[in-house]
Amino acid sequence: MMNCGLVTEKNELVPLKSISVEVRVQDHVSTVSSTLLYVNEEERPLEALFVFPLPADAAVCHFSAKIGEQEIVAEVQDRETARDQYDDAVSSGQQAFLLEESAESPDVFGLSVGCLSPGQNAAVTIIYVTELDVQADHSLRFCLPAVLNPRYTPAGSGAGIVSEISSVCGAVPYTLTLSVHVSSPKPISKLESNCTLDPLVFLHSDHTQATVNLSPGHMFDKDVELFLYYQDPHQPSAIVEAGVATAPSGSLMRDPVVMISLYPEFPEEVMSSLATQGEFIFVMDRSGSMDNMMHCGIGAQTRIETAKDTLLLLLKSLPMGCYFNIYGFGTHFESFFPESVVYNQDTMDEALKRVKEMRADLCFTEILQPLEHIYSQPCKPDHPRQLFIFTDGEVGNTKEVLDLVKHHVLSHRCFSFGIGEGASTALITGMAREGSGHAQFITGTDRMQPKVMQSLRFALQPPVFNISVDWTLPDGVTVDTLSQPINVLFQGQRALIYGRLKGESSGGSEGTVTVKYRLKDQPVTNQLHFCLKPTEETGLSVHRLAARTRIRSLEEEERSCGAEVEGIRTRIVELSVQAGVSSVHTAFIAINKDSRQTVKGPLLHRRVQTHDLLYGSGILLNASNIHLGGEISFSKEDVCYCMMRTKGTPNKLNIGFMTKVRNFFRRGSKTAAAPTVQTNSQSKSDAAPDPQKDPLLQLVSLQKASGCWDLDVTLADAFGKTEDELTNQKPAQVEGSVWATLLALIWLYGCKIDQRVEWQFVAMKAASWIRSQKVGDLSECVCVGNVLFGCQVTKDTLGI
């Protein structure tokens, strides 16, 4: 892991000294307060820009700076106005702070710190609220981002420039403290993390409140992930939050806001028969960064090797008769077949052969071109298109990609996977949201396979049509729905609805929200009754999330409207200022107007230096990962960047660095961007099994497209048996392939039940194939197989 920061002339890392984070989790909403302490250890006044990541869907709602004993609380203003005020303050020698969201990627923020005097401290506090994502095991995931990977931007696109910022790497010079307080109406079962935690302390006997701290000594060299487990996690819930009595009349903050959390349950008769048709297109990142290791533990794989194992499992899990294709992308893209082909033994074998040959050898990350090509291909009649996209998520033209996915949402569903530390949450979650699919993140020692197979299960679910949301409220009360219309529902996945309540009840104290939709021509209704009485101690988190949801909807509407955007822009700015949350058109500005003396002398602008690392086969890479609090300053001089040393390509490229930094936070910049080489981003040090020797993947690799196995020595090796042990035990009445397939099922259910989510479709195909052979009663075979593997699996369990 590269640890980066601003350097002095003596090559010393400055000036971030500590990070203190407090997290308050209420059910599935978290409020995060981060305080970063900076010290100017230079002999001259300092101005710097700090670039850092935040969750893409976070609502930044507070920004303040404390200099000495004086605290300056920032105001939300129109972005251009805030910039002008900042420039005026800095030019006149006043201390000023400007916090703004990137125009190209909402998970990247820039903090400009102006006029820090020599030796002066500045404690900057940022507070944001965000919803916690539901994981495949029903846990809720909180992530404190530590890594901001470089974002590749296609030449001439004029998009963001994070990919062009680099710095000297060394030891982390700052400390991190993290405390978490969890409260929930449902008992807390447990809390897990990828980092070392102190013991969980329950505050009440009913286990509805608990606290935990990050153990001392944590090096903030990876994302901090927490996984919360509640009892009965799929129970629908509602939170009604009271408005602010002093807020302007007619504003969102004045009225109560309700947040509805639903978990649709599809009828069992529909779920028992998953779809067997579809066009499955797998789009794999093959840029240089995919050669990075998933983690630092024993037996760790590179990202591309993990992805190849996952493609193997996906190809074995597809239903016979569907269509499929595989794309690899980087600076250019390649496809296995000119167009999607029918899934059968021959096409599967050809695809698996090419998967084995896949390498992370396509240079930079360019995801837009392969998507444009895929969308230009006509869809297969009666085979709905399902797009699976695997990437580090390091691109600069995020919004352009999302607009493209949204434009084609009626022809496909998009399932996206962020691989490794620092994957852009804006890109990964955005593609899934705009493509009516589902997003997953795989970091550290996480296994990619179970998360991908959960998404395959979603892809095989029939699409939901005609979704409607109806409210039943007491007389005198009305609701304005703030969320975008629900366009996708999956079995057991959460659907959030925000509503603004207006008026006063004439007596009733209960409301009802009803979600109706059609599933395979069947009408389905899910309903929740909720109390209109406001929940106590919510801290306006629901209002801010509701405002952020509405702002995001308006921003998307603005992009789709082209030139006629002034009215929408005005509404975004008004709502952002009223609610005090960030948007692409506003910024937080804080100026120390009460300072008794202005800063004198020229400001020191630091040049960000670059270390070159040799990265195999004579390729020179740029060590350019940026960490939370990694200080990135700017200079009026050009900065030289190292590029991949390829034939006919210059080794260095001069870019106006200060211009590029400014343009990253400005929409519509026409400045050409320089390609950047991806770099290492590793995290956990926990040991993991070597997937090359994983018997489950060995067994899966031997399955035929139809679902059966051959009885041979390779199958025996996967079981850890000899071929004679398998053949000598075979009952006389069954042929070899039936016996082999039955043994595979018994082994999966008896020895690998904890990994069922990974092999569920492999087993379904196998059971279906055995039933098609019509071999009669297999009870004796099951008994013999149980003895062979030391299992106690029943025939009914196998589904044969």
Tab-separated table of N, CA and C in Angstrom, residues 75-198:
chain	number	residue	atom	x	y	z
A	75	GLU	N	-20.608	28.014	5.632
A	75	GLU	CA	-21.950	28.158	5.080
A	75	GLU	C	-21.981	27.523	3.696
A	76	VAL	N	-23.149	27.005	3.330
A	76	VAL	CA	-23.342	26.494	1.981
A	76	VAL	C	-23.776	27.646	1.084
A	77	GLN	N	-23.057	27.830	-0.007
A	77	GLN	CA	-23.383	28.902	-0.950
A	77	GLN	C	-23.258	28.379	-2.379
A	78	ASP	N	-23.778	29.180	-3.300
A	78	ASP	CA	-23.566	28.886	-4.709
A	78	ASP	C	-22.070	28.715	-4.958
A	79	ARG	N	-21.698	27.721	-5.742
A	79	ARG	CA	-20.285	27.373	-5.885
A	79	ARG	C	-19.449	28.537	-6.399
A	80	GLU	N	-19.897	29.205	-7.428
A	80	GLU	CA	-19.104	30.293	-7.988
A	80	GLU	C	-18.950	31.431	-6.989
A	81	THR	N	-20.017	31.725	-6.251
A	81	THR	CA	-19.946	32.768	-5.229
A	81	THR	C	-18.947	32.379	-4.149
A	82	ALA	N	-18.993	31.116	-3.723
A	82	ALA	CA	-18.072	30.650	-2.688
A	82	ALA	C	-16.628	30.715	-3.170
A	83	ARG	N	-16.391	30.348	-4.420
A	83	ARG	CA	-15.029	30.421	-4.955
A	83	ARG	C	-14.517	31.856	-4.984
A	84	ASP	N	-15.382	32.771	-5.415
A	84	ASP	CA	-14.976	34.176	-5.465
A	84	ASP	C	-14.623	34.687	-4.071
A	85	GLN	N	-15.438	34.328	-3.085
A	85	GLN	CA	-15.162	34.762	-1.714
A	85	GLN	C	-13.843	34.178	-1.213
A	86	TYR	N	-13.594	32.904	-1.541
A	86	TYR	CA	-12.347	32.276	-1.117
A	86	TYR	C	-11.148	32.979	-1.749
A	87	ASP	N	-11.213	33.208	-3.054
A	87	ASP	CA	-10.093	33.870	-3.737
A	87	ASP	C	-9.851	35.264	-3.169
A	88	ASP	N	-10.949	36.011	-2.913
A	88	ASP	CA	-10.803	37.355	-2.357
A	88	ASP	C	-10.167	37.305	-0.977
A	89	ALA	N	-10.598	36.351	-0.161
A	89	ALA	CA	-10.068	36.243	1.199
A	89	ALA	C	-8.581	35.897	1.172
A	90	VAL	N	-8.205	34.926	0.338
A	90	VAL	CA	-6.808	34.505	0.287
A	90	VAL	C	-5.923	35.629	-0.246
A	91	SER	N	-6.403	36.319	-1.281
A	91	SER	CA	-5.594	37.397	-1.857
A	91	SER	C	-5.395	38.562	-0.891
A	92	SER	N	-6.325	38.717	0.057
A	92	SER	CA	-6.201	39.797	1.048
A	92	SER	C	-5.518	39.319	2.326
A	93	GLY	N	-5.065	38.058	2.335
A	93	GLY	CA	-4.328	37.559	3.485
A	93	GLY	C	-5.172	36.973	4.585
A	94	GLN	N	-6.480	36.767	4.344
A	94	GLN	CA	-7.338	36.170	5.362
A	94	GLN	C	-7.294	34.643	5.269
A	95	GLN	N	-7.473	33.996	6.413
A	95	GLN	CA	-7.553	32.549	6.417
A	95	GLN	C	-8.912	32.120	5.873
A	96	ALA	N	-8.914	31.141	4.974
A	96	ALA	CA	-10.160	30.708	4.335
A	96	ALA	C	-10.106	29.222	4.035
A	97	PHE	N	-11.302	28.604	4.002
A	97	PHE	CA	-11.442	27.181	3.728
A	97	PHE	C	-12.595	26.999	2.748
A	98	LEU	N	-12.385	26.147	1.743
A	98	LEU	CA	-13.413	25.889	0.734
A	98	LEU	C	-13.526	24.379	0.530
A	99	LEU	N	-14.733	23.844	0.749
A	99	LEU	CA	-14.992	22.420	0.553
A	99	LEU	C	-15.988	22.259	-0.582
A	100	GLU	N	-15.616	21.499	-1.620
A	100	GLU	CA	-16.507	21.337	-2.765
A	100	GLU	C	-16.414	19.936	-3.344
A	101	GLU	N	-17.538	19.533	-3.901
A	101	GLU	CA	-17.672	18.215	-4.524
A	101	GLU	C	-17.179	18.269	-5.954
A	102	SER	N	-16.525	17.193	-6.408
A	102	SER	CA	-16.092	17.128	-7.793
A	102	SER	C	-17.291	17.156	-8.731
A	103	ALA	N	-17.157	17.890	-9.825
A	103	ALA	CA	-18.224	17.928	-10.815
A	103	ALA	C	-18.320	16.633	-11.602
A	104	GLU	N	-17.272	15.820	-11.562
A	104	GLU	CA	-17.249	14.590	-12.359
A	104	GLU	C	-17.539	13.329	-11.562
A	105	SER	N	-17.326	13.377	-10.242
A	105	SER	CA	-17.517	12.167	-9.444
A	105	SER	C	-17.915	12.566	-8.029
A	106	PRO	N	-19.143	12.257	-7.610
A	106	PRO	CA	-19.627	12.728	-6.316
A	106	PRO	C	-18.986	12.066	-5.114
A	107	ASP	N	-18.081	11.102	-5.308
A	107	ASP	CA	-17.393	10.497	-4.171
A	107	ASP	C	-16.001	11.092	-3.960
A	108	VAL	N	-15.711	12.216	-4.624
A	108	VAL	CA	-14.422	12.893	-4.468
A	108	VAL	C	-14.672	14.347	-4.072
A	109	PHE	N	-14.004	14.781	-2.992
A	109	PHE	CA	-14.143	16.146	-2.516
A	109	PHE	C	-12.770	16.817	-2.476
A	110	GLY	N	-12.782	18.124	-2.660
A	110	GLY	CA	-11.564	18.909	-2.550
A	110	GLY	C	-11.708	19.929	-1.435
A	111	LEU	N	-10.667	20.059	-0.607
A	111	LEU	CA	-10.650	21.030	0.479
A	111	LEU	C	-9.481	21.974	0.260
A	112	SER	N	-9.788	23.231	-0.029
A	112	SER	CA	-8.753	24.245	-0.192
A	112	SER	C	-8.521	24.933	1.144
A	113	VAL	N	-7.267	24.956	1.558
A	113	VAL	CA	-6.879	25.587	2.821
A	113	VAL	C	-5.988	26.764	2.475
A	114	GLY	N	-6.438	27.965	2.790
A	114	GLY	CA	-5.702	29.158	2.406
A	114	GLY	C	-5.150	29.929	3.583
A	115	CYS	N	-3.895	30.366	3.450
A	115	CYS	CA	-3.263	31.291	4.391
A	115	CYS	C	-3.087	30.716	5.792
A	116	LEU	N	-2.504	29.536	5.881
A	116	LEU	CA	-2.094	29.014	7.192
A	116	LEU	C	-0.732	29.613	7.532
A	117	SER	N	-0.649	30.308	8.661
A	117	SER	CA	0.601	30.936	9.079
A	117	SER	C	1.607	29.880	9.514
A	118	PRO	N	2.891	30.190	9.487
A	118	PRO	CA	3.904	29.237	9.938
A	118	PRO	C	3.642	28.782	11.373
A	119	GLY	N	3.680	27.455	11.583
A	119	GLY	CA	3.472	26.898	12.901
A	119	GLY	C	2.034	26.825	13.355
A	120	GLN	N	1.092	27.231	12.520
A	120	GLN	CA	-0.315	27.303	12.928
A	120	GLN	C	-1.028	25.965	12.748
A	121	ASN	N	-1.942	25.666	13.700
A	121	ASN	CA	-2.766	24.463	13.638
A	121	ASN	C	-4.135	24.802	13.056
A	122	ALA	N	-4.732	23.853	12.352
A	122	ALA	CA	-6.109	23.980	11.870
A	122	ALA	C	-6.794	22.631	12.014
A	123	ALA	N	-7.863	22.574	12.811
A	123	ALA	CA	-8.642	21.348	12.971
A	123	ALA	C	-9.896	21.465	12.121
A	124	VAL	N	-9.974	20.670	11.075
A	124	VAL	CA	-11.086	20.719	10.125
A	124	VAL	C	-12.055	19.584	10.432
A	125	THR	N	-13.339	19.898	10.594
A	125	THR	CA	-14.357	18.891	10.904
A	125	THR	C	-15.365	18.805	9.766
A	126	ILE	N	-15.589	17.603	9.277
A	126	ILE	CA	-16.561	17.332	8.221
A	126	ILE	C	-17.552	16.311	8.750
A	127	ILE	N	-18.850	16.602	8.628
A	127	ILE	CA	-19.892	15.680	9.071
A	127	ILE	C	-20.752	15.307	7.867
A	128	TYR	N	-21.031	14.025	7.721
A	128	TYR	CA	-21.922	13.586	6.655
A	128	TYR	C	-22.795	12.442	7.149
A	129	VAL	N	-23.921	12.254	6.486
A	129	VAL	CA	-24.822	11.145	6.787
A	129	VAL	C	-24.933	10.275	5.540
A	130	THR	N	-25.115	8.973	5.751
A	130	THR	CA	-25.210	8.060	4.620
A	130	THR	C	-25.990	6.816	5.021
A	131	GLU	N	-26.597	6.170	4.046
A	131	GLU	CA	-27.300	4.905	4.274
A	131	GLU	C	-26.289	3.765	4.211
A	132	LEU	N	-26.503	2.740	5.016
A	132	LEU	CA	-25.622	1.579	5.012
A	132	LEU	C	-26.125	0.553	4.013
A	133	ASP	N	-25.202	0.003	3.227
A	133	ASP	CA	-25.557	-0.962	2.192
A	133	ASP	C	-25.839	-2.333	2.796
A	134	VAL	N	-26.825	-3.038	2.220
A	134	VAL	CA	-27.149	-4.400	2.634
A	134	VAL	C	-26.266	-5.374	1.863
A	135	GLN	N	-25.629	-6.301	2.594
A	135	GLN	CA	-24.720	-7.269	1.987
A	135	GLN	C	-25.432	-8.597	1.727
A	136	ALA	N	-24.713	-9.495	1.030
A	136	ALA	CA	-25.290	-10.791	0.674
A	136	ALA	C	-25.665	-11.614	1.897
A	137	ASP	N	-24.916	-11.431	3.015
A	137	ASP	CA	-25.219	-12.184	4.241
A	137	ASP	C	-26.160	-11.421	5.160
A	138	HIS	N	-26.831	-10.382	4.620
A	138	HIS	CA	-27.834	-9.575	5.317
A	138	HIS	C	-27.229	-8.610	6.322
A	139	SER	N	-25.912	-8.496	6.362
A	139	SER	CA	-25.302	-7.496	7.225
A	139	SER	C	-25.399	-6.116	6.572
A	140	LEU	N	-25.157	-5.071	7.381
A	140	LEU	CA	-25.095	-3.701	6.888
A	140	LEU	C	-23.639	-3.261	6.896
A	141	ARG	N	-23.178	-2.716	5.784
A	141	ARG	CA	-21.767	-2.360	5.631
A	141	ARG	C	-21.559	-0.862	5.781
A	142	PHE	N	-20.658	-0.504	6.718
A	142	PHE	CA	-20.175	0.874	6.824
A	142	PHE	C	-18.730	0.896	6.356
A	143	CYS	N	-18.378	1.875	5.547
A	143	CYS	CA	-17.010	1.981	5.042
A	143	CYS	C	-16.496	3.399	5.243
A	144	LEU	N	-15.338	3.499	5.883
A	144	LEU	CA	-14.628	4.770	5.987
A	144	LEU	C	-13.523	4.738	4.949
A	145	PRO	N	-13.688	5.442	3.828
A	145	PRO	CA	-12.704	5.335	2.741
A	145	PRO	C	-11.348	5.874	3.165
A	146	ALA	N	-10.312	5.143	2.815
A	146	ALA	CA	-8.950	5.586	3.072
A	146	ALA	C	-8.198	5.842	1.787
A	147	VAL	N	-8.623	5.201	0.707
A	147	VAL	CA	-7.855	5.224	-0.532
A	147	VAL	C	-8.632	5.912	-1.634
A	148	LEU	N	-7.997	6.853	-2.283
A	148	LEU	CA	-8.557	7.462	-3.488
A	148	LEU	C	-7.654	7.077	-4.635
A	149	ASN	N	-8.063	6.076	-5.402
A	149	ASN	CA	-7.248	5.611	-6.512
A	149	ASN	C	-7.223	6.646	-7.632
A	150	PRO	N	-6.170	6.620	-8.455
A	150	PRO	CA	-6.163	7.500	-9.623
A	150	PRO	C	-7.312	7.153	-10.556
A	151	ARG	N	-7.877	8.159	-11.178
A	151	ARG	CA	-9.001	7.952	-12.100
A	151	ARG	C	-8.520	8.221	-13.520
A	152	TYR	N	-8.518	7.199	-14.344
A	152	TYR	CA	-8.096	7.397	-15.723
A	152	TYR	C	-9.148	8.173	-16.492
A	153	THR	N	-8.696	9.177	-17.219
A	153	THR	CA	-9.583	9.996	-18.031
A	153	THR	C	-9.155	9.915	-19.485
A	154	PRO	N	-10.045	9.549	-20.408
A	154	PRO	CA	-9.672	9.486	-21.824
A	154	PRO	C	-9.132	10.823	-22.303
A	155	ALA	N	-8.085	10.788	-23.117
A	155	ALA	CA	-7.454	12.003	-23.610
A	155	ALA	C	-8.474	12.881	-24.324
A	156	GLY	N	-8.453	14.177	-23.998
A	156	GLY	CA	-9.321	15.129	-24.654
A	156	GLY	C	-10.730	15.184	-24.135
A	157	SER	N	-11.066	14.372	-23.124
A	157	SER	CA	-12.446	14.345	-22.649
A	157	SER	C	-12.777	15.545	-21.783
A	158	GLY	N	-11.744	16.149	-21.175
A	158	GLY	CA	-11.991	17.299	-20.311
A	158	GLY	C	-12.614	16.939	-18.983
A	159	ALA	N	-12.574	15.673	-18.614
A	159	ALA	CA	-13.185	15.271	-17.345
A	159	ALA	C	-12.192	15.429	-16.209
A	160	GLY	N	-12.455	14.794	-15.075
A	160	GLY	CA	-11.711	15.010	-13.845
A	160	GLY	C	-10.228	14.699	-13.936
A	161	ILE	N	-9.463	15.192	-12.932
A	161	ILE	CA	-8.016	15.076	-12.987
A	161	ILE	C	-7.430	14.366	-11.783
A	162	VAL	N	-8.234	13.670	-11.011
A	162	VAL	CA	-7.648	12.949	-9.888
A	162	VAL	C	-6.541	12.033	-10.371
A	163	SER	N	-6.709	11.485	-11.561
A	163	SER	CA	-5.710	10.563	-12.110
A	163	SER	C	-4.368	11.245	-12.322
A	164	GLU	N	-4.320	12.578	-12.337
A	164	GLU	CA	-3.064	13.261	-12.611
A	164	GLU	C	-2.364	13.734	-11.348
A	165	ILE	N	-2.946	13.474	-10.178
A	165	ILE	CA	-2.348	13.927	-8.937
A	165	ILE	C	-1.532	12.807	-8.341
A	166	SER	N	-0.288	13.087	-8.034
A	166	SER	CA	0.562	12.067	-7.432
A	166	SER	C	1.442	12.706	-6.379
A	167	SER	N	2.047	11.892	-5.524
A	167	SER	CA	2.892	12.453	-4.478
A	167	SER	C	3.898	11.435	-3.999
A	168	VAL	N	4.855	11.920	-3.241
A	168	VAL	CA	5.876	11.042	-2.697
A	168	VAL	C	5.261	10.098	-1.674
A	169	CYS	N	5.692	8.869	-1.663
A	169	CYS	CA	5.127	7.869	-0.774
A	169	CYS	C	6.079	7.552	0.364
A	170	GLY	N	5.504	7.291	1.521
A	170	GLY	CA	6.301	6.955	2.693
A	170	GLY	C	5.410	6.473	3.801
A	171	ALA	N	5.904	6.502	5.020
A	171	ALA	CA	5.127	6.041	6.161
A	171	ALA	C	4.003	7.012	6.475
A	172	VAL	N	2.869	6.470	6.961
A	172	VAL	CA	1.748	7.323	7.344
A	172	VAL	C	2.180	8.197	8.524
A	173	PRO	N	2.107	9.514	8.403
A	173	PRO	CA	2.610	10.390	9.461
A	173	PRO	C	1.544	10.792	10.468
A	174	TYR	N	0.353	10.243	10.361
A	174	TYR	CA	-0.734	10.672	11.227
A	174	TYR	C	-1.382	9.480	11.913
A	175	THR	N	-2.177	9.760	12.925
A	175	THR	CA	-2.866	8.708	13.674
A	175	THR	C	-4.348	8.738	13.342
A	176	LEU	N	-5.027	7.621	13.603
A	176	LEU	CA	-6.470	7.525	13.397
A	176	LEU	C	-7.118	6.960	14.644
A	177	THR	N	-8.135	7.639	15.136
A	177	THR	CA	-8.977	7.094	16.194
A	177	THR	C	-10.399	7.009	15.649
A	178	LEU	N	-11.104	5.930	15.995
A	178	LEU	CA	-12.448	5.705	15.488
A	178	LEU	C	-13.309	5.128	16.603
A	179	SER	N	-14.433	5.766	16.864
A	179	SER	CA	-15.399	5.245	17.826
A	179	SER	C	-16.749	5.125	17.150
A	180	VAL	N	-17.495	4.069	17.493
A	180	VAL	CA	-18.777	3.788	16.854
A	180	VAL	C	-19.828	3.554	17.928
A	181	HIS	N	-20.971	4.214	17.768
A	181	HIS	CA	-22.119	4.002	18.648
A	181	HIS	C	-23.272	3.511	17.781
A	182	VAL	N	-23.829	2.355	18.119
A	182	VAL	CA	-24.892	1.739	17.325
A	182	VAL	C	-26.172	1.674	18.152
A	183	SER	N	-27.267	2.112	17.564
A	183	SER	CA	-28.575	1.943	18.197
A	183	SER	C	-29.555	1.480	17.139
A	184	SER	N	-30.466	0.573	17.545
A	184	SER	CA	-31.398	-0.003	16.583
A	184	SER	C	-32.634	-0.507	17.311
A	185	PRO	N	-33.803	-0.424	16.679
A	185	PRO	CA	-34.988	-1.034	17.292
A	185	PRO	C	-34.897	-2.555	17.350
A	186	LYS	N	-33.997	-3.132	16.537
A	186	LYS	CA	-33.794	-4.584	16.531
A	186	LYS	C	-32.502	-4.904	17.289
A	187	PRO	N	-32.445	-5.993	18.034
A	187	PRO	CA	-31.224	-6.355	18.764
A	187	PRO	C	-30.026	-6.508	17.828
A	188	ILE	N	-28.866	-6.105	18.325
A	188	ILE	CA	-27.616	-6.213	17.576
A	188	ILE	C	-27.020	-7.593	17.833
A	189	SER	N	-26.828	-8.373	16.779
A	189	SER	CA	-26.290	-9.719	16.932
A	189	SER	C	-24.778	-9.700	17.094
A	190	LYS	N	-24.106	-8.995	16.192
A	190	LYS	CA	-22.647	-8.923	16.259
A	190	LYS	C	-22.165	-7.804	15.355
A	191	LEU	N	-20.874	-7.477	15.487
A	191	LEU	CA	-20.244	-6.468	14.647
A	191	LEU	C	-18.874	-6.996	14.253
A	192	GLU	N	-18.589	-7.020	12.966
A	192	GLU	CA	-17.307	-7.500	12.464
A	192	GLU	C	-16.611	-6.402	11.681
A	193	SER	N	-15.311	-6.568	11.490
A	193	SER	CA	-14.543	-5.543	10.782
A	193	SER	C	-13.350	-6.176	10.097
A	194	ASN	N	-12.828	-5.480	9.074
A	194	ASN	CA	-11.579	-5.896	8.446
A	194	ASN	C	-10.378	-5.389	9.235
A	195	CYS	N	-10.625	-4.572	10.266
A	195	CYS	CA	-9.578	-4.045	11.130
A	195	CYS	C	-9.782	-4.563	12.562
A	196	THR	N	-8.755	-4.421	13.378
A	196	THR	CA	-8.831	-4.901	14.750
A	196	THR	C	-9.630	-3.932	15.612
A	197	LEU	N	-10.653	-4.464	16.302
A	197	LEU	CA	-11.515	-3.649	17.153
A	197	LEU	C	-11.356	-4.061	18.610
A	198	ASP	N	-11.637	-3.117	19.498
A	198	ASP	CA	-11.792	-3.466	20.902
A	198	ASP	C	-13.091	-4.258	21.052
